[in-house]
């Protein structure tokens, strides 16, 4: 089961350079034709500085940085029993190509719950506050990771 | 330029324009794995998926379905106005499924000088099985 003593643990930061091609790749994988994510000129015409990162982009630094598996290991969670329960983002500023974002992951809660069928689960909440290269807050992600037992 | 969306033009009970995605193909799981960095073989390898109990093989990444919801939302409310977006994953999605994203305005009010709309969003497949339920908030410009 998840290591309950880890509540409040802050992990070493994810440092991630945002590439234009990665924004395009994620947008195309989703199949979103919205030109603001694919074309800088279209984004500028809509009042952006450049093509902004789409709403679920922060999954990219989290997963490509290998941070998520490292955290799951540290929490002593059985990876084979993990479910992604919830995901939430708060947006403070746009993320643009060329930005270098730094995200600090923190375990904010671990709770044991019992499902209606009586099986036990650990619910781990992980928050990551992302800042840009100017030290400005850009977004916060909150992930609920469920370990079935 | 896309049509501007003003606070005064959005009313409680309004529906977000519906978005239909699919039918989903396994190829899209491969593309999403590469783009997102989530290489859990549950999404791309039928043999692996069956070995861990998915009798029909691979299932879609939950975050891909959230991405569809993000497409629906920011196709309506520009990304620059979006303040919050969250979902709960409630069902698995199989290849071949067609996913519909719907949304509704639940509340609107001025908070700290910002014109905020509070909305819900739901993704369902062609059998009306719910895949995600979620919410989003956006701060819209005023006509004034």
PDB file of C-alpha atoms in Angstrom:
ATOM      1  CA  UNK A   1       0.000   0.000   0.000  1.00  0.00           C
ATOM      2  CA  UNK A   2       0.999   3.616  -0.371  1.00  0.00           C
ATOM      3  CA  UNK A   3       3.447   4.892   2.236  1.00  0.00           C
ATOM      4  CA  UNK A   4       1.306   7.181   4.441  1.00  0.00           C
ATOM      5  CA  UNK A   5       4.380   8.894   5.900  1.00  0.00           C
ATOM      6  CA  UNK A   6       4.963  10.532   2.492  1.00  0.00           C
ATOM      7  CA  UNK A   7       2.175  13.124   2.834  1.00  0.00           C
ATOM      8  CA  UNK A   8       3.762  16.549   2.420  1.00  0.00           C
ATOM      9  CA  UNK A   9       6.786  15.206   0.529  1.00  0.00           C
ATOM     10  CA  UNK A  10       8.095  17.566  -2.129  1.00  0.00           C
ATOM     11  CA  UNK A  11      10.068  16.042  -4.992  1.00  0.00           C
ATOM     12  CA  UNK A  12      12.920  17.479  -7.019  1.00  0.00           C
ATOM     13  CA  UNK A  13      11.579  19.694  -9.785  1.00  0.00           C
ATOM     14  CA  UNK A  14      10.622  18.785 -13.327  1.00  0.00           C
ATOM     15  CA  UNK A  15      12.470  21.205 -15.605  1.00  0.00           C
ATOM     16  CA  UNK A  16      11.085  21.223 -19.119  1.00  0.00           C
ATOM     17  CA  UNK A  17      11.723  23.285 -22.233  1.00  0.00           C
ATOM     18  CA  UNK A  18       8.489  23.698 -24.182  1.00  0.00           C
ATOM     19  CA  UNK A  19       9.022  22.960 -27.872  1.00  0.00           C
ATOM     20  CA  UNK A  20       6.707  24.147 -30.651  1.00  0.00           C
ATOM     21  CA  UNK A  21       6.851  20.679 -32.201  1.00  0.00           C
ATOM     22  CA  UNK A  22       5.673  19.027 -28.979  1.00  0.00           C
ATOM     23  CA  UNK A  23       2.664  21.351 -28.771  1.00  0.00           C
ATOM     24  CA  UNK A  24       1.814  20.403 -32.370  1.00  0.00           C
ATOM     25  CA  UNK A  25       2.397  16.698 -31.741  1.00  0.00           C
ATOM     26  CA  UNK A  26       0.045  16.590 -28.739  1.00  0.00           C
ATOM     27  CA  UNK A  27      -2.583  18.633 -30.601  1.00  0.00           C
ATOM     28  CA  UNK A  28      -2.391  16.272 -33.597  1.00  0.00           C
ATOM     29  CA  UNK A  29      -2.524  13.160 -31.395  1.00  0.00           C
ATOM     30  CA  UNK A  30      -5.754  14.507 -29.875  1.00  0.00           C
ATOM     31  CA  UNK A  31      -6.959  15.387 -33.381  1.00  0.00           C
ATOM     32  CA  UNK A  32      -7.715  19.000 -32.470  1.00  0.00           C
ATOM     33  CA  UNK A  33      -7.787  21.180 -35.607  1.00  0.00           C
ATOM     34  CA  UNK A  34      -7.780  24.471 -33.615  1.00  0.00           C
ATOM     35  CA  UNK A  35      -5.299  26.667 -35.511  1.00  0.00           C
ATOM     36  CA  UNK A  36      -4.135  28.557 -32.409  1.00  0.00           C
ATOM     37  CA  UNK A  37      -2.193  25.459 -31.299  1.00  0.00           C
ATOM     38  CA  UNK A  38      -0.782  24.699 -34.754  1.00  0.00           C
ATOM     39  CA  UNK A  39      -0.024  28.055 -36.363  1.00  0.00           C
ATOM     40  CA  UNK A  40       1.791  30.944 -34.699  1.00  0.00           C
ATOM     41  CA  UNK A  41       0.185  33.569 -36.977  1.00  0.00           C
ATOM     42  CA  UNK A  42      -3.317  32.274 -36.224  1.00  0.00           C
ATOM     43  CA  UNK A  43      -2.515  32.415 -32.500  1.00  0.00           C
ATOM     44  CA  UNK A  44      -1.248  35.998 -32.751  1.00  0.00           C
ATOM     45  CA  UNK A  45      -4.442  36.966 -34.620  1.00  0.00           C
ATOM     46  CA  UNK A  46      -6.408  35.608 -31.628  1.00  0.00           C
ATOM     47  CA  UNK A  47      -4.465  37.698 -29.128  1.00  0.00           C
ATOM     48  CA  UNK A  48      -1.753  35.243 -28.062  1.00  0.00           C
ATOM     49  CA  UNK A  49       1.983  35.895 -28.127  1.00  0.00           C
ATOM     50  CA  UNK A  50       2.562  32.569 -29.917  1.00  0.00           C
ATOM     51  CA  UNK A  51       0.817  29.177 -30.091  1.00  0.00           C
ATOM     52  CA  UNK A  52      -0.240  28.427 -26.505  1.00  0.00           C
ATOM     53  CA  UNK A  53       0.078  24.973 -24.989  1.00  0.00           C
ATOM     54  CA  UNK A  54      -3.316  23.181 -25.133  1.00  0.00           C
ATOM     55  CA  UNK A  55      -5.250  22.533 -21.888  1.00  0.00           C
ATOM     56  CA  UNK A  56      -3.837  19.064 -21.145  1.00  0.00           C
ATOM     57  CA  UNK A  57      -0.232  19.820 -22.183  1.00  0.00           C
ATOM     58  CA  UNK A  58       1.179  19.485 -18.660  1.00  0.00           C
ATOM     59  CA  UNK A  59       0.840  15.716 -18.934  1.00  0.00           C
ATOM     60  CA  UNK A  60       3.853  15.921 -21.305  1.00  0.00           C
ATOM     61  CA  UNK A  61       6.513  17.204 -18.872  1.00  0.00           C
ATOM     62  CA  UNK A  62       5.108  14.986 -16.126  1.00  0.00           C
ATOM     63  CA  UNK A  63       5.407  11.799 -18.180  1.00  0.00           C
ATOM     64  CA  UNK A  64       8.354  12.516 -20.491  1.00  0.00           C
ATOM     65  CA  UNK A  65      10.465  13.616 -17.522  1.00  0.00           C
ATOM     66  CA  UNK A  66       9.971  10.128 -15.996  1.00  0.00           C
ATOM     67  CA  UNK A  67       8.917  11.891 -12.800  1.00  0.00           C
ATOM     68  CA  UNK A  68       5.620  10.036 -12.408  1.00  0.00           C
ATOM     69  CA  UNK A  69       7.119   6.503 -12.272  1.00  0.00           C
ATOM     70  CA  UNK A  70       9.812   7.753  -9.870  1.00  0.00           C
ATOM     71  CA  UNK A  71       7.189   9.223  -7.545  1.00  0.00           C
ATOM     72  CA  UNK A  72       5.037   6.075  -7.739  1.00  0.00           C
ATOM     73  CA  UNK A  73       8.102   4.009  -6.769  1.00  0.00           C
ATOM     74  CA  UNK A  74       8.971   6.331  -3.899  1.00  0.00           C
ATOM     75  CA  UNK A  75       5.411   6.071  -2.568  1.00  0.00           C
ATOM     76  CA  UNK A  76       5.745   2.267  -2.670  1.00  0.00           C
ATOM     77  CA  UNK A  77       2.671   1.999  -4.875  1.00  0.00           C
ATOM     78  CA  UNK A  78       2.269  -1.130  -6.997  1.00  0.00           C
ATOM     79  CA  UNK A  79       2.406   0.264 -10.536  1.00  0.00           C
ATOM     80  CA  UNK A  80       0.287  -2.603 -11.912  1.00  0.00           C
ATOM     81  CA  UNK A  81      -2.561  -1.621  -9.600  1.00  0.00           C
ATOM     82  CA  UNK A  82      -2.582   2.099 -10.404  1.00  0.00           C
ATOM     83  CA  UNK A  83      -5.610   3.895 -11.841  1.00  0.00           C
ATOM     84  CA  UNK A  84      -5.739   7.545 -12.804  1.00  0.00           C
ATOM     85  CA  UNK A  85      -8.790   8.768 -10.900  1.00  0.00           C
ATOM     86  CA  UNK A  86      -8.930  12.494 -11.543  1.00  0.00           C
ATOM     87  CA  UNK A  87      -6.936  15.242 -13.218  1.00  0.00           C
ATOM     88  CA  UNK A  88      -7.403  18.974 -12.714  1.00  0.00           C
ATOM     89  CA  UNK A  89      -5.596  22.074 -13.933  1.00  0.00           C
ATOM     90  CA  UNK A  90      -5.639  25.684 -12.815  1.00  0.00           C
ATOM     91  CA  UNK A  91      -4.281  28.082 -15.418  1.00  0.00           C
ATOM     92  CA  UNK A  92      -2.606  31.354 -14.430  1.00  0.00           C
ATOM     93  CA  UNK A  93      -0.675  32.284 -17.590  1.00  0.00           C
ATOM     94  CA  UNK A  94      -0.190  30.861 -21.088  1.00  0.00           C
ATOM     95  CA  UNK A  95       2.673  28.458 -21.745  1.00  0.00           C
ATOM     96  CA  UNK A  96       4.466  29.254 -25.023  1.00  0.00           C
ATOM     97  CA  UNK A  97       7.133  27.604 -27.185  1.00  0.00           C
ATOM     98  CA  UNK A  98      10.580  28.374 -25.778  1.00  0.00           C
ATOM     99  CA  UNK A  99       9.353  28.663 -22.204  1.00  0.00           C
ATOM    100  CA  UNK A 100      11.308  26.718 -19.637  1.00  0.00           C
ATOM    101  CA  UNK A 101       8.869  25.543 -17.013  1.00  0.00           C
ATOM    102  CA  UNK A 102       9.763  24.183 -13.619  1.00  0.00           C
ATOM    103  CA  UNK A 103       7.227  22.048 -11.776  1.00  0.00           C
ATOM    104  CA  UNK A 104       7.535  21.059  -8.152  1.00  0.00           C
ATOM    105  CA  UNK A 105       5.524  17.916  -7.336  1.00  0.00           C
ATOM    106  CA  UNK A 106       4.095  17.570  -3.853  1.00  0.00           C
ATOM    107  CA  UNK A 107       2.041  14.798  -2.238  1.00  0.00           C
ATOM    108  CA  UNK A 108      -0.850  16.680  -0.613  1.00  0.00           C
ATOM    109  CA  UNK A 109      -2.879  13.750   0.712  1.00  0.00           C
ATOM    110  CA  UNK A 110      -3.041   9.979   0.986  1.00  0.00           C
ATOM    111  CA  UNK A 111      -6.345   8.470   2.099  1.00  0.00           C
ATOM    112  CA  UNK A 112      -7.514   4.906   2.375  1.00  0.00           C
ATOM    113  CA  UNK A 113     -11.035   4.369   1.085  1.00  0.00           C
ATOM    114  CA  UNK A 114     -13.375   1.442   0.765  1.00  0.00           C
ATOM    115  CA  UNK A 115     -15.380   1.015  -2.428  1.00  0.00           C
ATOM    116  CA  UNK A 116     -19.058   0.036  -2.427  1.00  0.00           C
ATOM    117  CA  UNK A 117     -18.008  -3.537  -3.163  1.00  0.00           C
ATOM    118  CA  UNK A 118     -15.799  -3.539  -0.047  1.00  0.00           C
ATOM    119  CA  UNK A 119     -12.395  -3.489  -1.759  1.00  0.00           C
ATOM    120  CA  UNK A 120      -9.835  -1.112  -0.304  1.00  0.00           C
ATOM    121  CA  UNK A 121      -8.032   1.618  -2.236  1.00  0.00           C
ATOM    122  CA  UNK A 122      -5.421   4.231  -1.457  1.00  0.00           C
ATOM    123  CA  UNK A 123      -6.122   7.643  -2.920  1.00  0.00           C
ATOM    124  CA  UNK A 124      -2.981   9.722  -3.452  1.00  0.00           C
ATOM    125  CA  UNK A 125      -3.239  13.382  -4.462  1.00  0.00           C
ATOM    126  CA  UNK A 126      -0.230  14.865  -6.209  1.00  0.00           C
ATOM    127  CA  UNK A 127      -0.030  18.598  -6.922  1.00  0.00           C
ATOM    128  CA  UNK A 128       2.501  20.254  -9.190  1.00  0.00           C
ATOM    129  CA  UNK A 129       2.940  24.031  -9.317  1.00  0.00           C
ATOM    130  CA  UNK A 130       4.603  25.093 -12.568  1.00  0.00           C
ATOM    131  CA  UNK A 131       6.549  28.348 -12.946  1.00  0.00           C
ATOM    132  CA  UNK A 132       8.122  29.785 -16.085  1.00  0.00           C
ATOM    133  CA  UNK A 133      11.661  31.091 -16.634  1.00  0.00           C
ATOM    134  CA  UNK A 134      10.602  34.479 -15.234  1.00  0.00           C
ATOM    135  CA  UNK A 135       9.496  32.874 -11.971  1.00  0.00           C
ATOM    136  CA  UNK A 136       5.815  33.518 -12.739  1.00  0.00           C
ATOM    137  CA  UNK A 137       3.242  30.886 -11.771  1.00  0.00           C
ATOM    138  CA  UNK A 138       1.802  29.427 -14.985  1.00  0.00           C
ATOM    139  CA  UNK A 139      -0.386  26.538 -13.834  1.00  0.00           C
ATOM    140  CA  UNK A 140      -1.077  23.985 -11.183  1.00  0.00           C
ATOM    141  CA  UNK A 141      -1.968  20.353 -11.841  1.00  0.00           C
ATOM    142  CA  UNK A 142      -3.700  18.076  -9.375  1.00  0.00           C
ATOM    143  CA  UNK A 143      -3.733  14.319 -10.029  1.00  0.00           C
ATOM    144  CA  UNK A 144      -5.623  11.702  -8.068  1.00  0.00           C
ATOM    145  CA  UNK A 145      -3.811   8.384  -8.288  1.00  0.00           C
ATOM    146  CA  UNK A 146      -5.695   5.330  -7.065  1.00  0.00           C
ATOM    147  CA  UNK A 147      -3.943   2.176  -5.925  1.00  0.00           C
ATOM    148  CA  UNK A 148      -6.241  -0.837  -5.866  1.00  0.00           C
ATOM    149  CA  UNK A 149      -5.403  -3.364  -3.186  1.00  0.00           C
TER     150      UNK A 149
ATOM    151  CA  UNK B   1     -10.506  35.773 -36.131  1.00  0.00           C
ATOM    152  CA  UNK B   2     -12.849  33.505 -34.238  1.00  0.00           C
ATOM    153  CA  UNK B   3     -16.010  35.117 -32.960  1.00  0.00           C
ATOM    154  CA  UNK B   4     -15.531  36.719 -29.538  1.00  0.00           C
ATOM    155  CA  UNK B   5     -17.440  35.136 -26.665  1.00  0.00           C
ATOM    156  CA  UNK B   6     -18.832  37.696 -24.232  1.00  0.00           C
ATOM    157  CA  UNK B   7     -19.995  37.119 -20.665  1.00  0.00           C
ATOM    158  CA  UNK B   8     -23.359  38.744 -21.410  1.00  0.00           C
ATOM    159  CA  UNK B   9     -24.050  36.250 -24.213  1.00  0.00           C
ATOM    160  CA  UNK B  10     -23.567  33.140 -22.071  1.00  0.00           C
ATOM    161  CA  UNK B  11     -26.485  32.083 -19.899  1.00  0.00           C
ATOM    162  CA  UNK B  12     -26.974  29.482 -17.201  1.00  0.00           C
ATOM    163  CA  UNK B  13     -28.366  26.359 -18.873  1.00  0.00           C
ATOM    164  CA  UNK B  14     -26.702  27.037 -22.231  1.00  0.00           C
ATOM    165  CA  UNK B  15     -25.166  24.029 -23.928  1.00  0.00           C
ATOM    166  CA  UNK B  16     -21.583  24.002 -25.145  1.00  0.00           C
ATOM    167  CA  UNK B  17     -21.446  22.995 -28.848  1.00  0.00           C
ATOM    168  CA  UNK B  18     -21.251  19.190 -28.920  1.00  0.00           C
ATOM    169  CA  UNK B  19     -18.105  17.548 -30.284  1.00  0.00           C
ATOM    170  CA  UNK B  20     -18.036  14.002 -31.685  1.00  0.00           C
ATOM    171  CA  UNK B  21     -14.718  12.128 -31.920  1.00  0.00           C
ATOM    172  CA  UNK B  22     -13.991   8.785 -33.500  1.00  0.00           C
ATOM    173  CA  UNK B  23     -14.467   5.983 -34.135  1.00  0.00           C
ATOM    174  CA  UNK B  24     -11.236   5.638 -32.142  1.00  0.00           C
ATOM    175  CA  UNK B  25      -8.422   3.701 -33.747  1.00  0.00           C
ATOM    176  CA  UNK B  26      -5.526   1.930 -32.063  1.00  0.00           C
ATOM    177  CA  UNK B  27      -3.233   4.103 -34.178  1.00  0.00           C
ATOM    178  CA  UNK B  28      -4.440   7.110 -32.196  1.00  0.00           C
ATOM    179  CA  UNK B  29      -3.347   5.384 -28.969  1.00  0.00           C
ATOM    180  CA  UNK B  30       0.144   5.019 -30.459  1.00  0.00           C
ATOM    181  CA  UNK B  31       0.214   8.681 -31.485  1.00  0.00           C
ATOM    182  CA  UNK B  32      -0.993   9.753 -28.042  1.00  0.00           C
ATOM    183  CA  UNK B  33       1.563   7.542 -26.285  1.00  0.00           C
ATOM    184  CA  UNK B  34       4.377   9.174 -28.243  1.00  0.00           C
ATOM    185  CA  UNK B  35       3.045  12.694 -27.795  1.00  0.00           C
ATOM    186  CA  UNK B  36       2.275  12.440 -24.073  1.00  0.00           C
ATOM    187  CA  UNK B  37       5.054  10.088 -22.985  1.00  0.00           C
ATOM    188  CA  UNK B  38       2.592   7.596 -21.440  1.00  0.00           C
ATOM    189  CA  UNK B  39       3.969   4.298 -22.761  1.00  0.00           C
ATOM    190  CA  UNK B  40       1.943   2.007 -20.505  1.00  0.00           C
ATOM    191  CA  UNK B  41       1.445  -0.998 -22.859  1.00  0.00           C
ATOM    192  CA  UNK B  42      -2.138  -1.274 -21.614  1.00  0.00           C
ATOM    193  CA  UNK B  43      -2.891   1.306 -24.328  1.00  0.00           C
ATOM    194  CA  UNK B  44      -0.898  -0.112 -27.239  1.00  0.00           C
ATOM    195  CA  UNK B  45      -0.235  -3.854 -26.777  1.00  0.00           C
ATOM    196  CA  UNK B  46      -3.268  -6.171 -26.979  1.00  0.00           C
ATOM    197  CA  UNK B  47      -1.374  -9.173 -25.556  1.00  0.00           C
ATOM    198  CA  UNK B  48      -0.266  -7.158 -22.536  1.00  0.00           C
ATOM    199  CA  UNK B  49      -3.752  -5.697 -22.035  1.00  0.00           C
ATOM    200  CA  UNK B  50      -5.336  -9.177 -22.105  1.00  0.00           C
ATOM    201  CA  UNK B  51      -2.721 -10.458 -19.654  1.00  0.00           C
ATOM    202  CA  UNK B  52      -3.797  -7.780 -17.149  1.00  0.00           C
ATOM    203  CA  UNK B  53      -7.473  -8.595 -17.514  1.00  0.00           C
ATOM    204  CA  UNK B  54      -8.784  -6.541 -20.454  1.00  0.00           C
ATOM    205  CA  UNK B  55     -10.449  -9.325 -22.418  1.00  0.00           C
ATOM    206  CA  UNK B  56     -10.930  -7.166 -25.516  1.00  0.00           C
ATOM    207  CA  UNK B  57      -7.380  -5.823 -25.494  1.00  0.00           C
ATOM    208  CA  UNK B  58      -6.106  -2.249 -25.309  1.00  0.00           C
ATOM    209  CA  UNK B  59      -8.011   0.704 -23.875  1.00  0.00           C
ATOM    210  CA  UNK B  60      -7.526   4.406 -24.642  1.00  0.00           C
ATOM    211  CA  UNK B  61      -5.484   6.686 -22.401  1.00  0.00           C
ATOM    212  CA  UNK B  62      -7.839   8.519 -20.051  1.00  0.00           C
ATOM    213  CA  UNK B  63      -5.860  11.673 -20.808  1.00  0.00           C
ATOM    214  CA  UNK B  64      -6.704  11.296 -24.522  1.00  0.00           C
ATOM    215  CA  UNK B  65     -10.395  11.505 -23.639  1.00  0.00           C
ATOM    216  CA  UNK B  66      -9.607  14.521 -21.431  1.00  0.00           C
ATOM    217  CA  UNK B  67      -7.796  15.946 -24.464  1.00  0.00           C
ATOM    218  CA  UNK B  68     -11.011  15.534 -26.497  1.00  0.00           C
ATOM    219  CA  UNK B  69     -12.853  17.460 -23.775  1.00  0.00           C
ATOM    220  CA  UNK B  70     -10.151  20.149 -23.936  1.00  0.00           C
ATOM    221  CA  UNK B  71     -10.681  20.344 -27.700  1.00  0.00           C
ATOM    222  CA  UNK B  72     -14.435  20.791 -27.219  1.00  0.00           C
ATOM    223  CA  UNK B  73     -13.979  23.424 -24.497  1.00  0.00           C
ATOM    224  CA  UNK B  74     -11.333  25.556 -26.207  1.00  0.00           C
ATOM    225  CA  UNK B  75     -13.183  25.259 -29.514  1.00  0.00           C
ATOM    226  CA  UNK B  76     -15.892  27.239 -27.722  1.00  0.00           C
ATOM    227  CA  UNK B  77     -14.136  29.232 -24.965  1.00  0.00           C
ATOM    228  CA  UNK B  78     -10.692  30.460 -26.135  1.00  0.00           C
ATOM    229  CA  UNK B  79      -7.812  28.883 -24.211  1.00  0.00           C
ATOM    230  CA  UNK B  80      -6.731  32.316 -22.946  1.00  0.00           C
ATOM    231  CA  UNK B  81      -9.981  32.620 -20.925  1.00  0.00           C
ATOM    232  CA  UNK B  82      -9.840  29.134 -19.364  1.00  0.00           C
ATOM    233  CA  UNK B  83      -9.032  29.267 -15.630  1.00  0.00           C
ATOM    234  CA  UNK B  84      -9.738  25.772 -14.421  1.00  0.00           C
ATOM    235  CA  UNK B  85     -10.472  22.372 -16.012  1.00  0.00           C
ATOM    236  CA  UNK B  86     -10.788  19.086 -14.167  1.00  0.00           C
ATOM    237  CA  UNK B  87     -12.185  15.625 -14.817  1.00  0.00           C
ATOM    238  CA  UNK B  88     -12.926  12.372 -13.072  1.00  0.00           C
ATOM    239  CA  UNK B  89     -12.208   9.242 -15.104  1.00  0.00           C
ATOM    240  CA  UNK B  90     -15.166   6.926 -14.741  1.00  0.00           C
ATOM    241  CA  UNK B  91     -15.043   4.422 -17.578  1.00  0.00           C
ATOM    242  CA  UNK B  92     -12.634   2.725 -19.957  1.00  0.00           C
ATOM    243  CA  UNK B  93     -12.769   3.470 -23.690  1.00  0.00           C
ATOM    244  CA  UNK B  94     -12.182   0.766 -26.288  1.00  0.00           C
ATOM    245  CA  UNK B  95     -11.033   1.134 -29.904  1.00  0.00           C
ATOM    246  CA  UNK B  96     -13.977   1.599 -32.254  1.00  0.00           C
ATOM    247  CA  UNK B  97     -15.836   3.798 -29.785  1.00  0.00           C
ATOM    248  CA  UNK B  98     -17.298   7.114 -30.824  1.00  0.00           C
ATOM    249  CA  UNK B  99     -17.032   9.706 -28.088  1.00  0.00           C
ATOM    250  CA  UNK B 100     -19.388  12.655 -27.690  1.00  0.00           C
ATOM    251  CA  UNK B 101     -18.402  15.610 -25.551  1.00  0.00           C
ATOM    252  CA  UNK B 102     -21.193  17.743 -24.171  1.00  0.00           C
ATOM    253  CA  UNK B 103     -21.149  20.613 -21.723  1.00  0.00           C
ATOM    254  CA  UNK B 104     -23.499  22.978 -19.943  1.00  0.00           C
ATOM    255  CA  UNK B 105     -23.237  26.323 -18.188  1.00  0.00           C
ATOM    256  CA  UNK B 106     -24.150  25.716 -14.532  1.00  0.00           C
ATOM    257  CA  UNK B 107     -23.538  29.172 -13.037  1.00  0.00           C
ATOM    258  CA  UNK B 108     -22.145  32.602 -13.852  1.00  0.00           C
ATOM    259  CA  UNK B 109     -21.088  35.375 -11.516  1.00  0.00           C
ATOM    260  CA  UNK B 110     -18.642  38.243 -11.081  1.00  0.00           C
ATOM    261  CA  UNK B 111     -15.808  37.330  -8.699  1.00  0.00           C
ATOM    262  CA  UNK B 112     -12.989  39.764  -7.853  1.00  0.00           C
ATOM    263  CA  UNK B 113     -13.884  41.812 -10.912  1.00  0.00           C
ATOM    264  CA  UNK B 114     -13.776  38.795 -13.249  1.00  0.00           C
ATOM    265  CA  UNK B 115     -16.772  37.493 -15.214  1.00  0.00           C
ATOM    266  CA  UNK B 116     -16.678  33.796 -14.462  1.00  0.00           C
ATOM    267  CA  UNK B 117     -18.741  31.036 -16.061  1.00  0.00           C
ATOM    268  CA  UNK B 118     -18.906  27.645 -14.331  1.00  0.00           C
ATOM    269  CA  UNK B 119     -19.591  24.713 -16.611  1.00  0.00           C
ATOM    270  CA  UNK B 120     -19.788  20.942 -16.553  1.00  0.00           C
ATOM    271  CA  UNK B 121     -18.437  18.646 -19.250  1.00  0.00           C
ATOM    272  CA  UNK B 122     -19.206  14.964 -19.926  1.00  0.00           C
ATOM    273  CA  UNK B 123     -17.763  12.424 -22.383  1.00  0.00           C
ATOM    274  CA  UNK B 124     -19.939   9.472 -23.377  1.00  0.00           C
ATOM    275  CA  UNK B 125     -19.622   6.707 -25.951  1.00  0.00           C
ATOM    276  CA  UNK B 126     -22.260   5.672 -28.493  1.00  0.00           C
ATOM    277  CA  UNK B 127     -23.960   3.494 -25.829  1.00  0.00           C
ATOM    278  CA  UNK B 128     -24.280   6.503 -23.487  1.00  0.00           C
ATOM    279  CA  UNK B 129     -21.654   4.999 -21.158  1.00  0.00           C
ATOM    280  CA  UNK B 130     -19.967   7.858 -19.310  1.00  0.00           C
ATOM    281  CA  UNK B 131     -16.178   8.014 -19.726  1.00  0.00           C
ATOM    282  CA  UNK B 132     -15.390  11.240 -17.917  1.00  0.00           C
ATOM    283  CA  UNK B 133     -17.310  13.839 -15.975  1.00  0.00           C
ATOM    284  CA  UNK B 134     -15.718  17.174 -15.312  1.00  0.00           C
ATOM    285  CA  UNK B 135     -15.973  20.887 -14.856  1.00  0.00           C
ATOM    286  CA  UNK B 136     -14.353  24.028 -16.153  1.00  0.00           C
ATOM    287  CA  UNK B 137     -14.321  27.724 -15.347  1.00  0.00           C
ATOM    288  CA  UNK B 138     -13.535  30.602 -17.657  1.00  0.00           C
ATOM    289  CA  UNK B 139     -13.167  34.339 -17.223  1.00  0.00           C
ATOM    290  CA  UNK B 140     -14.896  36.051 -20.139  1.00  0.00           C
ATOM    291  CA  UNK B 141     -14.645  39.601 -21.469  1.00  0.00           C
ATOM    292  CA  UNK B 142     -17.605  41.924 -21.023  1.00  0.00           C
ATOM    293  CA  UNK B 143     -19.290  43.940 -23.749  1.00  0.00           C
ATOM    294  CA  UNK B 144     -19.115  46.983 -21.450  1.00  0.00           C
TER     295      UNK B 144
END
